[in-house]
Amino acid sequence: MMQVSVRRRTVFEDSYHQFAGKSGDEIRRARINVKFRDEEGVDAGGVSREWFQALARQMFNPDYALFKPSAAGRVTYQPNPQSWANPEHLLYFRFVGRIIGKAIVDQRVLDAYFTRSFYKHILGRKVDYRDMEAIDPSYYKSLEWILENDITDVFEETFSFEVDDFGQHRVIDLIPNGHDVLVTEENKAEYVRLVTEQRLYRAIKDQINAFLGGFLDVIPKDLIQIFNEQELELLISGMPDIDVDDWRNNTEYHGGYNSSSAQIQWFWRAVRSYDQEERAKLLQFVTGTSKVPLEGFAHLQGNQSVQKFQIHKDFASPTRLPTAHTCFNQLDLPLYDSFETLKANLLLAISECSTGFGFV
């Protein structure tokens, strides 16, 4: 048994210091018994559950500068590239990794939701430019425009990237002497790949590695890699309790769809036929997370503020899978000609397209 004695107001620091001298094997195997100092209560499971939740809240405390919201108003987090402002940041990241690993081992769910790209890093999978949408929607749009248009004579960037560290500007070369290499129509795909890698990995590489050092200290890598990003979120944060009636009552329709459209009727019929895990994956697919606001779907967060779940008519081929834009909580639903086709394609999209983008 591992005894943990903490003060409620300093639960993060107290827990960090008590875990510092323990090995990953000790943490993985130990039954944790928590005592909040100056409080009554014997830990028969409830106190340690409360302790895990208190730690989950403190991980995202801005005073520690460890994580930052993925975009304005969003409820998912990613490592803060400026966490070095906290001298202990890498040791804290290692501790957070250990706590999340231990929560998984002990089957404790945490109110902790991360970006899809961070889940990919945990699983050892590569990110791509589409993962940028949850981090910086306008920058994602710029990268998408570069890839989809001829940039000859209209784009004057080099293979370099400017960063701002608390007012200090510096230029990072994406390749050797990148500030002297122009981005062209021929090399633009490589530029998008490298600038995505810089934003989503290299800028937070030390933080990711510190987190993984703690996480994989508790959970062997081969055991966690059997999951995909969606499943990992549900493993950490638990299965949401989704009220389909509340969801439907707080959904908007665009592009010609309305609540009486056949495809909309079929959509909600399909949602009701899904089990809770499938509903959670659908929510992840469209919004980027399975988290449901405590106040219900009327308070679903978008890029800047409250943004209700919305379904847009997709006028492209009815053989396409549904696609999503997570920053706008938007599902693009093709004009399927039967309930069976809609249900099957929707299920395929949420099961196979974990990035939130469909394919033909």
JSON list of C-alpha atoms in Angstrom, two decimals, residues 93 106 159 215 220 339:
[
{"chain": "A", "resi": 93, "resn": "PHE", "atom": "CA", "xyz": [5.11, 16.73, -16.83]},
{"chain": "A", "resi": 106, "resn": "ASP", "atom": "CA", "xyz": [-6.59, 1.66, -11.26]},
{"chain": "A", "resi": 159, "resn": "PHE", "atom": "CA", "xyz": [11.34, 27.30, -44.87]},
{"chain": "A", "resi": 215, "resn": "PHE", "atom": "CA", "xyz": [3.40, 7.60, -18.40]},
{"chain": "A", "resi": 220, "resn": "PRO", "atom": "CA", "xyz": [4.24, -0.54, -20.86]},
{"chain": "A", "resi": 339, "resn": "PHE", "atom": "CA", "xyz": [-31.43, 4.80, -43.63]}
]
